[in-house]
Amino acid sequence: MKPAPLNKPLFTPGVLVMLALMAAGGIVIIARFIGGIGYVSNLTNARPWGLWVGIDVATGVALAAGGFTTAALAHILGRHHYEAVTRPALLTAALGYTFVVLGLIVDIGRSWAIWKPMIYWNINSVLFEVAMCVMVYLNVLYLEFFPIVAEQFKGRVNLPGIFARLNNTLETVLRVGDAILDKTMWILIILGVVLSCMHQSSLGSLMLIAPTKLHPLWYTPILPLLFLVSAIGVGYPMVVFETTLVSSSLNLDPEMSILSPLTRITTFLIGTYMLLKIGDMLFRGTYVYLLDGTHQTNSFIVEMLFGVMIPWVMLLFKRVRKSRAGIFTAATLIVGGVVLNRINVFIVGYRSPITDSTYFPAPGEILVTLGLVATLMFIYRVVVTYLPVLQSPKGAAS
Amino acid sequence: MELTRRNFFKFMGAATASAAALPSPAGAWESKAPPDPYGCLVDITRCVGCRKCEEACSKVNDLPEPERPNCQCTIFEKKRRPDHNAFTVINRYFTGRLDEFDKPLPTFTKVQCMHCQDPACVSACIVGALTKDETGSVRYDVTKCIGCRYCMVACPFEIPAYEYDNPITPRVMKCTFCYDIISKQGGVPGCAAICPTETITFGRRSDLLNVAKMRLKENPGKYIDHVYGEKEAGGTSWLYISSVPFEQVNLPVLADTPSPRLAETIQHSLFSYLWSPIALFGALGAIMFKANNHGDKPTDKSGGGK
């Protein structure tokens, strides 16, 4: 089977819901650029980072990890069997990182100055390294996606009306670009993995500069390692999660022959993560907090129990790994666990040591985040409708 | 994707050569504190809460007039923090001290940027908009700032404030240590110059440490035996001495470790001269070369797979 554009109508009820959320988020974004960040958010001097950094940036980056983990498996380790899931994972990663940048544009105070880190370098800053990696990686992802566009349109560029004069130029761009990328793709693939390892871990280093502000259950010198391992660990569950969602909502082949072995690798990766987390807790003695009943501790327990331990145990059973519902449940729990971990590190576990501040995201913050997620899903839907990303539908000739 | 032997070695050769040409990764973390910075010594026992320093600060820094400038009573009912309209504020604390009629005695404490020796904000700032100056001042350059607010996350004293109501050009706002004044001969910061009770002493940090220790020694029993800021977070340019425990007047308990040390050590040992990314690139390249040159051939040309 070859990947092919979907042969389905675009405007389904689900898509209309996405459009409504996008409109709501758009209105809040307009309000933010008229009234300021304070007008639409609950951010304060004691709470400079909230939902937008916790979800849009940190979680967005983590959940886009499917892109580099599948590329590493299929292309670098040469397990070509898994190539069927690399295209949707690549699309998710490219859209995920685009969403990270869009989220940052809303969150940073001087959005128009977002390019300045390219000129003004502070190599001591963890955030500088993250920003550089994300910027380069976003371009790497777009380039990796280019051949898919070329595959669909090469030799077939036919713009209507006055744009027709661009046909030849576009055709040349597609042909030359495709030829160059054909020779250099291996560099981009390795580069993508290297850049991902760098900034996935450094996202964890971000909080190391504020030892008094992050709850000891999460503040550990190995936070970068935990972020890296959890990102690698969440890559395949994310692929399982979205492939199952997409294939059931679009009535495609669920590809169990690929997803099932992916979850076996996941038991190993999540198991490693679990050992690191528990080992770190024992080593630093932070288990003393476990029963103090604060909302931070409870959130930590939920994260570990439902996000790590239960899905790990589930995936140990062959019966679960062979069942579509089983792997979907386990994958959803793991994805949820990593989301909660990032929320815990950047929001729940964050304490302002002097001001007594409680933070809950304002409706405006929530709407912006929902709107951005809806935009991402909508673009995904548009792209798979018109470009060869997903495997052909069940029973249809390819 | 085409990974031929020639391509691979050509690329890896270039990468290795550029890595080898550079000196070995940096060694242990070193403080970047200026050698002889200015500082201020705040003797909390002397402060009477007149708030003249707030007024002077607003004038010098072109800020709005302090909230109810002449009020020395009800203004203290709520704890205030420096914000985008005020770089310094005085707070009143009742710490359990009593006067001879058993009435609770107030303790007044000034709060402003501590101008750390190795500031977390300076290390964190993505564009280097914050710098530690030779004078000791931690300065902010708005022309570089992108508004990420990582400085605010990093600061252990919760000092940088943000203009959240400005939609396009918000600034990070904090005490400037009156840089323009103190960088000139004989200049004294606005707050220190106006203070009628000599609570704030301006001078070289090294001299101020001696003054502080002298006062502790000459007044046995009056002070807590500790100069706050001598070692906290690796040392700060502003120093405090007090007769009540510092955490009771919102000066947080902090380790002596300079704030940026852990993060910078990790970053620099991993990424000096990009040695680890280059090594990882090489290792992955070797694996890819080996894995793809026997066995099944890749069927796809895109980075996305088939």
PDB file of C-alpha atoms in Angstrom, chain A residues 96-332:
ATOM      1  CA  GLY A  96       3.485  20.520  16.489  1.00  0.00           C
ATOM      2  CA  TYR A  97       6.536  22.720  16.191  1.00  0.00           C
ATOM      3  CA  THR A  98       4.652  25.266  14.110  1.00  0.00           C
ATOM      4  CA  PHE A  99       2.121  25.360  16.952  1.00  0.00           C
ATOM      5  CA  VAL A 100       4.968  25.880  19.453  1.00  0.00           C
ATOM      6  CA  VAL A 101       6.151  28.929  17.521  1.00  0.00           C
ATOM      7  CA  LEU A 102       2.602  30.292  17.194  1.00  0.00           C
ATOM      8  CA  GLY A 103       2.101  29.802  20.935  1.00  0.00           C
ATOM      9  CA  LEU A 104       5.351  31.646  21.622  1.00  0.00           C
ATOM     10  CA  ILE A 105       4.292  34.547  19.427  1.00  0.00           C
ATOM     11  CA  VAL A 106       1.224  34.987  21.628  1.00  0.00           C
ATOM     12  CA  ASP A 107       3.110  34.438  24.878  1.00  0.00           C
ATOM     13  CA  ILE A 108       6.208  36.571  24.509  1.00  0.00           C
ATOM     14  CA  GLY A 109       5.668  40.233  25.223  1.00  0.00           C
ATOM     15  CA  ARG A 110       7.402  41.553  22.125  1.00  0.00           C
ATOM     16  CA  SER A 111       6.227  39.119  19.496  1.00  0.00           C
ATOM     17  CA  TRP A 112       7.698  41.177  16.675  1.00  0.00           C
ATOM     18  CA  ALA A 113      11.159  40.729  18.235  1.00  0.00           C
ATOM     19  CA  ILE A 114      11.056  36.933  18.092  1.00  0.00           C
ATOM     20  CA  TRP A 115      13.941  36.913  15.604  1.00  0.00           C
ATOM     21  CA  LYS A 116      16.329  38.706  17.953  1.00  0.00           C
ATOM     22  CA  PRO A 117      17.909  35.589  19.493  1.00  0.00           C
ATOM     23  CA  MET A 118      19.439  34.949  16.065  1.00  0.00           C
ATOM     24  CA  ILE A 119      21.456  38.165  16.426  1.00  0.00           C
ATOM     25  CA  TYR A 120      21.912  38.521  20.179  1.00  0.00           C
ATOM     26  CA  TRP A 121      23.366  35.311  21.575  1.00  0.00           C
ATOM     27  CA  ASN A 122      23.604  34.382  25.209  1.00  0.00           C
ATOM     28  CA  ILE A 123      25.276  31.004  25.194  1.00  0.00           C
ATOM     29  CA  ASN A 124      24.819  30.708  28.967  1.00  0.00           C
ATOM     30  CA  SER A 125      21.066  30.701  28.520  1.00  0.00           C
ATOM     31  CA  VAL A 126      19.320  27.345  28.367  1.00  0.00           C
ATOM     32  CA  LEU A 127      16.428  29.039  26.616  1.00  0.00           C
ATOM     33  CA  PHE A 128      18.776  30.313  23.924  1.00  0.00           C
ATOM     34  CA  GLU A 129      19.829  26.777  23.087  1.00  0.00           C
ATOM     35  CA  VAL A 130      16.222  25.574  23.082  1.00  0.00           C
ATOM     36  CA  ALA A 131      15.217  28.428  20.782  1.00  0.00           C
ATOM     37  CA  MET A 132      18.051  27.813  18.341  1.00  0.00           C
ATOM     38  CA  CYS A 133      17.316  24.077  18.176  1.00  0.00           C
ATOM     39  CA  VAL A 134      13.589  24.598  17.741  1.00  0.00           C
ATOM     40  CA  MET A 135      14.176  27.129  14.993  1.00  0.00           C
ATOM     41  CA  VAL A 136      16.580  24.928  13.032  1.00  0.00           C
ATOM     42  CA  TYR A 137      14.538  21.801  13.661  1.00  0.00           C
ATOM     43  CA  LEU A 138      11.359  23.455  12.396  1.00  0.00           C
ATOM     44  CA  ASN A 139      13.117  24.133   9.108  1.00  0.00           C
ATOM     45  CA  VAL A 140      14.505  20.595   9.033  1.00  0.00           C
ATOM     46  CA  LEU A 141      10.960  19.271   9.479  1.00  0.00           C
ATOM     47  CA  TYR A 142       9.625  21.431   6.646  1.00  0.00           C
ATOM     48  CA  LEU A 143      12.432  20.228   4.394  1.00  0.00           C
ATOM     49  CA  GLU A 144      11.775  16.614   5.355  1.00  0.00           C
ATOM     50  CA  PHE A 145       8.161  17.159   4.372  1.00  0.00           C
ATOM     51  CA  PHE A 146       9.001  18.779   1.044  1.00  0.00           C
ATOM     52  CA  PRO A 147       9.287  15.501  -0.942  1.00  0.00           C
ATOM     53  CA  ILE A 148       5.720  14.618   0.044  1.00  0.00           C
ATOM     54  CA  VAL A 149       4.514  17.858  -1.504  1.00  0.00           C
ATOM     55  CA  ALA A 150       6.708  17.245  -4.533  1.00  0.00           C
ATOM     56  CA  GLU A 151       5.388  13.724  -4.912  1.00  0.00           C
ATOM     57  CA  GLN A 152       1.842  15.043  -5.172  1.00  0.00           C
ATOM     58  CA  PHE A 153       2.383  18.023  -7.419  1.00  0.00           C
ATOM     59  CA  LYS A 154       5.519  17.375  -9.478  1.00  0.00           C
ATOM     60  CA  GLY A 155       4.585  17.432 -13.152  1.00  0.00           C
ATOM     61  CA  ARG A 156       1.063  18.441 -12.228  1.00  0.00           C
ATOM     62  CA  VAL A 157       1.354  22.101 -11.218  1.00  0.00           C
ATOM     63  CA  ASN A 158      -1.591  23.821 -12.820  1.00  0.00           C
ATOM     64  CA  LEU A 159      -2.587  27.054 -11.133  1.00  0.00           C
ATOM     65  CA  PRO A 160      -5.731  28.819 -12.333  1.00  0.00           C
ATOM     66  CA  GLY A 161      -5.992  32.226 -13.973  1.00  0.00           C
ATOM     67  CA  ILE A 162      -3.249  34.783 -13.599  1.00  0.00           C
ATOM     68  CA  PHE A 163      -1.210  32.466 -11.368  1.00  0.00           C
ATOM     69  CA  ALA A 164      -0.682  30.185 -14.353  1.00  0.00           C
ATOM     70  CA  ARG A 165       2.490  32.050 -15.278  1.00  0.00           C
ATOM     71  CA  LEU A 166       4.053  30.741 -12.054  1.00  0.00           C
ATOM     72  CA  ASN A 167       3.512  27.157 -13.116  1.00  0.00           C
ATOM     73  CA  ASN A 168       6.927  26.685 -14.677  1.00  0.00           C
ATOM     74  CA  THR A 169       8.756  28.307 -11.758  1.00  0.00           C
ATOM     75  CA  LEU A 170       6.949  26.172  -9.207  1.00  0.00           C
ATOM     76  CA  GLU A 171       7.573  23.096 -11.275  1.00  0.00           C
ATOM     77  CA  THR A 172      11.298  23.863 -11.295  1.00  0.00           C
ATOM     78  CA  VAL A 173      11.325  24.509  -7.530  1.00  0.00           C
ATOM     79  CA  LEU A 174       9.648  21.167  -6.907  1.00  0.00           C
ATOM     80  CA  ARG A 175      11.929  19.289  -9.284  1.00  0.00           C
ATOM     81  CA  VAL A 176      15.218  20.832  -8.161  1.00  0.00           C
ATOM     82  CA  GLY A 177      14.254  20.816  -4.490  1.00  0.00           C
ATOM     83  CA  ASP A 178      13.247  17.192  -4.673  1.00  0.00           C
ATOM     84  CA  ALA A 179      16.484  16.245  -6.428  1.00  0.00           C
ATOM     85  CA  ILE A 180      18.649  18.058  -3.868  1.00  0.00           C
ATOM     86  CA  LEU A 181      16.731  16.620  -0.921  1.00  0.00           C
ATOM     87  CA  ASP A 182      16.965  13.152  -2.427  1.00  0.00           C
ATOM     88  CA  LYS A 183      20.750  13.331  -2.021  1.00  0.00           C
ATOM     89  CA  THR A 184      20.827  15.101   1.338  1.00  0.00           C
ATOM     90  CA  MET A 185      17.833  13.665   3.175  1.00  0.00           C
ATOM     91  CA  TRP A 186      20.008  11.414   5.340  1.00  0.00           C
ATOM     92  CA  ILE A 187      21.757  14.497   6.763  1.00  0.00           C
ATOM     93  CA  LEU A 188      18.417  16.074   7.630  1.00  0.00           C
ATOM     94  CA  ILE A 189      17.164  12.889   9.258  1.00  0.00           C
ATOM     95  CA  ILE A 190      20.200  12.553  11.518  1.00  0.00           C
ATOM     96  CA  LEU A 191      20.192  16.288  12.191  1.00  0.00           C
ATOM     97  CA  GLY A 192      16.547  16.045  13.228  1.00  0.00           C
ATOM     98  CA  VAL A 193      17.363  13.380  15.805  1.00  0.00           C
ATOM     99  CA  VAL A 194      20.389  15.290  17.131  1.00  0.00           C
ATOM    100  CA  LEU A 195      18.503  18.585  17.434  1.00  0.00           C
ATOM    101  CA  SER A 196      15.603  16.821  19.128  1.00  0.00           C
ATOM    102  CA  CYS A 197      17.839  15.198  21.717  1.00  0.00           C
ATOM    103  CA  MET A 198      19.402  18.584  22.412  1.00  0.00           C
ATOM    104  CA  HIS A 199      16.314  20.646  22.982  1.00  0.00           C
ATOM    105  CA  GLN A 200      14.070  17.951  24.452  1.00  0.00           C
ATOM    106  CA  SER A 201      16.594  17.597  27.273  1.00  0.00           C
ATOM    107  CA  SER A 202      17.258  21.320  27.559  1.00  0.00           C
ATOM    108  CA  LEU A 203      13.572  22.013  28.085  1.00  0.00           C
ATOM    109  CA  GLY A 204      14.091  20.147  31.350  1.00  0.00           C
ATOM    110  CA  SER A 205      17.167  22.250  32.158  1.00  0.00           C
ATOM    111  CA  LEU A 206      15.040  25.401  31.980  1.00  0.00           C
ATOM    112  CA  MET A 207      13.867  25.092  35.571  1.00  0.00           C
ATOM    113  CA  LEU A 208      17.291  24.183  36.996  1.00  0.00           C
ATOM    114  CA  ILE A 209      18.100  27.860  37.439  1.00  0.00           C
ATOM    115  CA  ALA A 210      15.226  28.259  39.909  1.00  0.00           C
ATOM    116  CA  PRO A 211      15.802  25.682  42.657  1.00  0.00           C
ATOM    117  CA  THR A 212      13.580  27.474  45.159  1.00  0.00           C
ATOM    118  CA  LYS A 213      10.663  27.728  42.761  1.00  0.00           C
ATOM    119  CA  LEU A 214      10.104  24.161  41.594  1.00  0.00           C
ATOM    120  CA  HIS A 215       8.707  21.621  44.036  1.00  0.00           C
ATOM    121  CA  PRO A 216      11.404  19.114  45.111  1.00  0.00           C
ATOM    122  CA  LEU A 217       9.377  16.206  43.710  1.00  0.00           C
ATOM    123  CA  TRP A 218      10.353  17.499  40.265  1.00  0.00           C
ATOM    124  CA  TYR A 219      13.434  19.621  40.870  1.00  0.00           C
ATOM    125  CA  THR A 220      16.356  17.321  40.245  1.00  0.00           C
ATOM    126  CA  PRO A 221      19.693  17.771  38.483  1.00  0.00           C
ATOM    127  CA  ILE A 222      18.660  14.921  36.171  1.00  0.00           C
ATOM    128  CA  LEU A 223      15.574  16.834  34.993  1.00  0.00           C
ATOM    129  CA  PRO A 224      17.078  17.207  31.492  1.00  0.00           C
ATOM    130  CA  LEU A 225      17.643  13.445  31.308  1.00  0.00           C
ATOM    131  CA  LEU A 226      14.087  12.789  32.490  1.00  0.00           C
ATOM    132  CA  PHE A 227      12.724  15.167  29.856  1.00  0.00           C
ATOM    133  CA  LEU A 228      14.747  13.467  27.133  1.00  0.00           C
ATOM    134  CA  VAL A 229      13.812   9.929  28.131  1.00  0.00           C
ATOM    135  CA  SER A 230      10.143  10.803  28.539  1.00  0.00           C
ATOM    136  CA  ALA A 231      10.120  12.523  25.141  1.00  0.00           C
ATOM    137  CA  ILE A 232      11.646   9.462  23.494  1.00  0.00           C
ATOM    138  CA  GLY A 233       9.248   7.267  25.455  1.00  0.00           C
ATOM    139  CA  VAL A 234       6.162   9.230  24.444  1.00  0.00           C
ATOM    140  CA  GLY A 235       7.060   9.217  20.736  1.00  0.00           C
ATOM    141  CA  TYR A 236       5.601   5.814  19.861  1.00  0.00           C
ATOM    142  CA  PRO A 237       2.566   6.058  22.160  1.00  0.00           C
ATOM    143  CA  MET A 238       1.796   9.355  20.449  1.00  0.00           C
ATOM    144  CA  VAL A 239       1.967   7.589  17.078  1.00  0.00           C
ATOM    145  CA  VAL A 240      -0.349   4.847  18.381  1.00  0.00           C
ATOM    146  CA  PHE A 241      -2.690   7.426  19.869  1.00  0.00           C
ATOM    147  CA  GLU A 242      -3.073   9.528  16.772  1.00  0.00           C
ATOM    148  CA  THR A 243      -2.979   6.683  14.249  1.00  0.00           C
ATOM    149  CA  THR A 244      -5.812   4.984  16.118  1.00  0.00           C
ATOM    150  CA  LEU A 245      -7.796   8.208  16.332  1.00  0.00           C
ATOM    151  CA  VAL A 246      -7.240   9.059  12.684  1.00  0.00           C
ATOM    152  CA  SER A 247      -7.830   5.564  11.379  1.00  0.00           C
ATOM    153  CA  SER A 248     -11.032   5.098  13.351  1.00  0.00           C
ATOM    154  CA  SER A 249     -12.456   8.516  12.555  1.00  0.00           C
ATOM    155  CA  LEU A 250     -11.547   8.241   8.871  1.00  0.00           C
ATOM    156  CA  ASN A 251     -12.224   4.509   8.666  1.00  0.00           C
ATOM    157  CA  LEU A 252      -8.709   3.494   7.629  1.00  0.00           C
ATOM    158  CA  ASP A 253      -6.657   0.378   8.237  1.00  0.00           C
ATOM    159  CA  PRO A 254      -5.498   0.513  11.893  1.00  0.00           C
ATOM    160  CA  GLU A 255      -2.057  -0.934  10.966  1.00  0.00           C
ATOM    161  CA  MET A 256      -1.821  -3.158  14.017  1.00  0.00           C
ATOM    162  CA  SER A 257       1.150  -4.996  12.514  1.00  0.00           C
ATOM    163  CA  ILE A 258       3.144  -1.801  12.975  1.00  0.00           C
ATOM    164  CA  LEU A 259       1.600  -0.360  16.123  1.00  0.00           C
ATOM    165  CA  SER A 260       1.789  -3.526  18.171  1.00  0.00           C
ATOM    166  CA  PRO A 261       5.599  -3.930  17.961  1.00  0.00           C
ATOM    167  CA  LEU A 262       5.975  -0.188  18.645  1.00  0.00           C
ATOM    168  CA  THR A 263       4.328  -0.680  22.005  1.00  0.00           C
ATOM    169  CA  ARG A 264       6.815  -3.418  22.830  1.00  0.00           C
ATOM    170  CA  ILE A 265       9.651  -0.932  22.379  1.00  0.00           C
ATOM    171  CA  THR A 266       7.608   1.466  24.497  1.00  0.00           C
ATOM    172  CA  THR A 267       7.569  -0.908  27.490  1.00  0.00           C
ATOM    173  CA  PHE A 268      11.347  -0.737  27.481  1.00  0.00           C
ATOM    174  CA  LEU A 269      11.494   3.064  27.093  1.00  0.00           C
ATOM    175  CA  ILE A 270       8.781   3.854  29.636  1.00  0.00           C
ATOM    176  CA  GLY A 271      10.281   1.246  31.969  1.00  0.00           C
ATOM    177  CA  THR A 272      13.610   3.075  31.818  1.00  0.00           C
ATOM    178  CA  TYR A 273      11.859   6.367  32.507  1.00  0.00           C
ATOM    179  CA  MET A 274      10.020   4.856  35.449  1.00  0.00           C
ATOM    180  CA  LEU A 275      13.239   3.475  36.948  1.00  0.00           C
ATOM    181  CA  LEU A 276      14.926   6.858  36.579  1.00  0.00           C
ATOM    182  CA  LYS A 277      11.996   8.679  38.199  1.00  0.00           C
ATOM    183  CA  ILE A 278      11.718   6.261  41.104  1.00  0.00           C
ATOM    184  CA  GLY A 279      15.490   5.999  41.528  1.00  0.00           C
ATOM    185  CA  ASP A 280      15.766   9.784  41.604  1.00  0.00           C
ATOM    186  CA  MET A 281      13.003   9.997  44.201  1.00  0.00           C
ATOM    187  CA  LEU A 282      14.690   7.404  46.422  1.00  0.00           C
ATOM    188  CA  PHE A 283      18.134   8.914  45.976  1.00  0.00           C
ATOM    189  CA  ARG A 284      17.045  12.438  46.895  1.00  0.00           C
ATOM    190  CA  GLY A 285      14.653  11.231  49.549  1.00  0.00           C
ATOM    191  CA  THR A 286      11.710  13.187  48.135  1.00  0.00           C
ATOM    192  CA  TYR A 287       9.300  10.363  48.959  1.00  0.00           C
ATOM    193  CA  VAL A 288       8.806  12.168  52.267  1.00  0.00           C
ATOM    194  CA  TYR A 289       6.433  14.514  50.442  1.00  0.00           C
ATOM    195  CA  LEU A 290       4.302  11.739  48.993  1.00  0.00           C
ATOM    196  CA  LEU A 291       1.718  11.643  51.739  1.00  0.00           C
ATOM    197  CA  ASP A 292       1.486  15.325  52.631  1.00  0.00           C
ATOM    198  CA  GLY A 293      -1.750  15.724  50.679  1.00  0.00           C
ATOM    199  CA  THR A 294      -0.901  18.972  48.900  1.00  0.00           C
ATOM    200  CA  HIS A 295      -2.221  19.389  45.368  1.00  0.00           C
ATOM    201  CA  GLN A 296       1.367  19.217  44.079  1.00  0.00           C
ATOM    202  CA  THR A 297       1.949  15.823  45.648  1.00  0.00           C
ATOM    203  CA  ASN A 298      -1.389  14.522  44.431  1.00  0.00           C
ATOM    204  CA  SER A 299      -0.595  15.671  40.949  1.00  0.00           C
ATOM    205  CA  PHE A 300       2.745  13.879  41.153  1.00  0.00           C
ATOM    206  CA  ILE A 301       1.065  10.661  42.280  1.00  0.00           C
ATOM    207  CA  VAL A 302      -1.475  10.831  39.443  1.00  0.00           C
ATOM    208  CA  GLU A 303       1.332  11.502  36.972  1.00  0.00           C
ATOM    209  CA  MET A 304       3.374   8.513  38.118  1.00  0.00           C
ATOM    210  CA  LEU A 305       0.527   6.085  38.707  1.00  0.00           C
ATOM    211  CA  PHE A 306      -1.698   6.696  35.709  1.00  0.00           C
ATOM    212  CA  GLY A 307       0.834   8.167  33.337  1.00  0.00           C
ATOM    213  CA  VAL A 308       3.726   5.772  33.878  1.00  0.00           C
ATOM    214  CA  MET A 309       3.146   2.719  36.044  1.00  0.00           C
ATOM    215  CA  ILE A 310      -0.306   1.500  34.970  1.00  0.00           C
ATOM    216  CA  PRO A 311       0.323   1.779  31.209  1.00  0.00           C
ATOM    217  CA  TRP A 312       3.738   0.152  31.674  1.00  0.00           C
ATOM    218  CA  VAL A 313       2.195  -2.826  33.457  1.00  0.00           C
ATOM    219  CA  MET A 314      -0.571  -2.985  30.836  1.00  0.00           C
ATOM    220  CA  LEU A 315       1.892  -3.141  27.981  1.00  0.00           C
ATOM    221  CA  LEU A 316       3.780  -6.005  29.612  1.00  0.00           C
ATOM    222  CA  PHE A 317       0.869  -8.265  28.636  1.00  0.00           C
ATOM    223  CA  LYS A 318       0.921  -9.637  25.131  1.00  0.00           C
ATOM    224  CA  ARG A 319      -2.858  -9.689  25.103  1.00  0.00           C
ATOM    225  CA  VAL A 320      -2.961  -5.929  25.617  1.00  0.00           C
ATOM    226  CA  ARG A 321      -0.314  -5.317  22.981  1.00  0.00           C
ATOM    227  CA  LYS A 322      -2.323  -7.326  20.447  1.00  0.00           C
ATOM    228  CA  SER A 323      -5.581  -5.515  21.160  1.00  0.00           C
ATOM    229  CA  ARG A 324      -6.444  -2.295  19.430  1.00  0.00           C
ATOM    230  CA  ALA A 325      -8.346  -0.968  22.435  1.00  0.00           C
ATOM    231  CA  GLY A 326      -5.562  -2.136  24.754  1.00  0.00           C
ATOM    232  CA  ILE A 327      -2.734  -0.280  23.067  1.00  0.00           C
ATOM    233  CA  PHE A 328      -4.925   2.772  22.548  1.00  0.00           C
ATOM    234  CA  THR A 329      -5.739   2.926  26.264  1.00  0.00           C
ATOM    235  CA  ALA A 330      -2.124   2.431  27.316  1.00  0.00           C
ATOM    236  CA  ALA A 331      -0.864   4.951  24.751  1.00  0.00           C
ATOM    237  CA  THR A 332      -3.449   7.513  25.847  1.00  0.00           C
TER     238      THR A 332
END
